[in-house]
XYZ file of C-alpha atoms in Angstrom:
57
model
C 87.322 75.393 66.708
C 91.257 75.678 65.501
C 93.269 72.160 65.256
C 96.532 72.024 65.374
C 97.656 70.459 61.930
C 100.740 68.542 63.338
C 102.213 67.681 66.163
C 103.996 70.469 68.082
C 108.232 69.359 69.252
C 108.755 68.742 72.522
C 111.690 72.237 72.370
C 108.618 74.265 71.025
C 106.162 72.922 73.813
C 108.580 73.332 76.553
C 109.375 77.444 75.170
C 106.270 77.974 74.887
C 105.715 77.006 78.647
C 108.649 78.736 79.750
C 106.790 81.511 79.269
C 104.461 80.872 81.942
C 105.495 82.627 84.594
C 103.896 83.278 88.448
C 103.944 86.899 89.570
C 104.517 88.557 92.997
C 100.769 89.410 94.918
C 101.236 93.104 95.466
C 101.249 94.749 98.477
C 100.105 98.316 99.817
C 101.327 100.004 103.100
C 98.822 100.035 105.056
C 97.556 103.647 105.910
C 97.633 103.267 109.826
C 100.280 100.826 110.956
C 102.664 100.847 107.946
C 102.488 96.852 107.419
C 101.861 95.207 104.153
C 98.322 94.194 102.945
C 96.296 93.442 99.719
C 94.964 96.194 98.002
C 91.185 96.779 98.922
C 91.059 94.866 101.720
C 91.049 95.349 105.361
C 94.420 95.165 107.015
C 95.123 91.973 109.019
C 97.255 93.815 111.310
C 95.247 96.990 113.158
C 91.975 95.584 111.367
C 91.171 99.196 109.430
C 89.849 99.836 106.298
C 89.272 103.369 104.547
C 90.383 105.072 108.022
C 87.435 102.898 110.534
C 88.060 100.491 112.139
C 86.403 97.190 110.425
C 87.736 94.047 112.219
C 88.395 93.960 115.985
C 92.140 92.823 116.168
């Protein structure tokens, strides 16, 4: 297992951590109602998935 030989400085640690970024949630338009929804999931507005009614809304 690799172990660092020396302590990393504060500036190096903080500049490395500065690269951690949150990504925006990817959404697609529902083909039925055109509202944004998560990909590969049923629409929460109209309840359809893959052209079929899955959830009663």
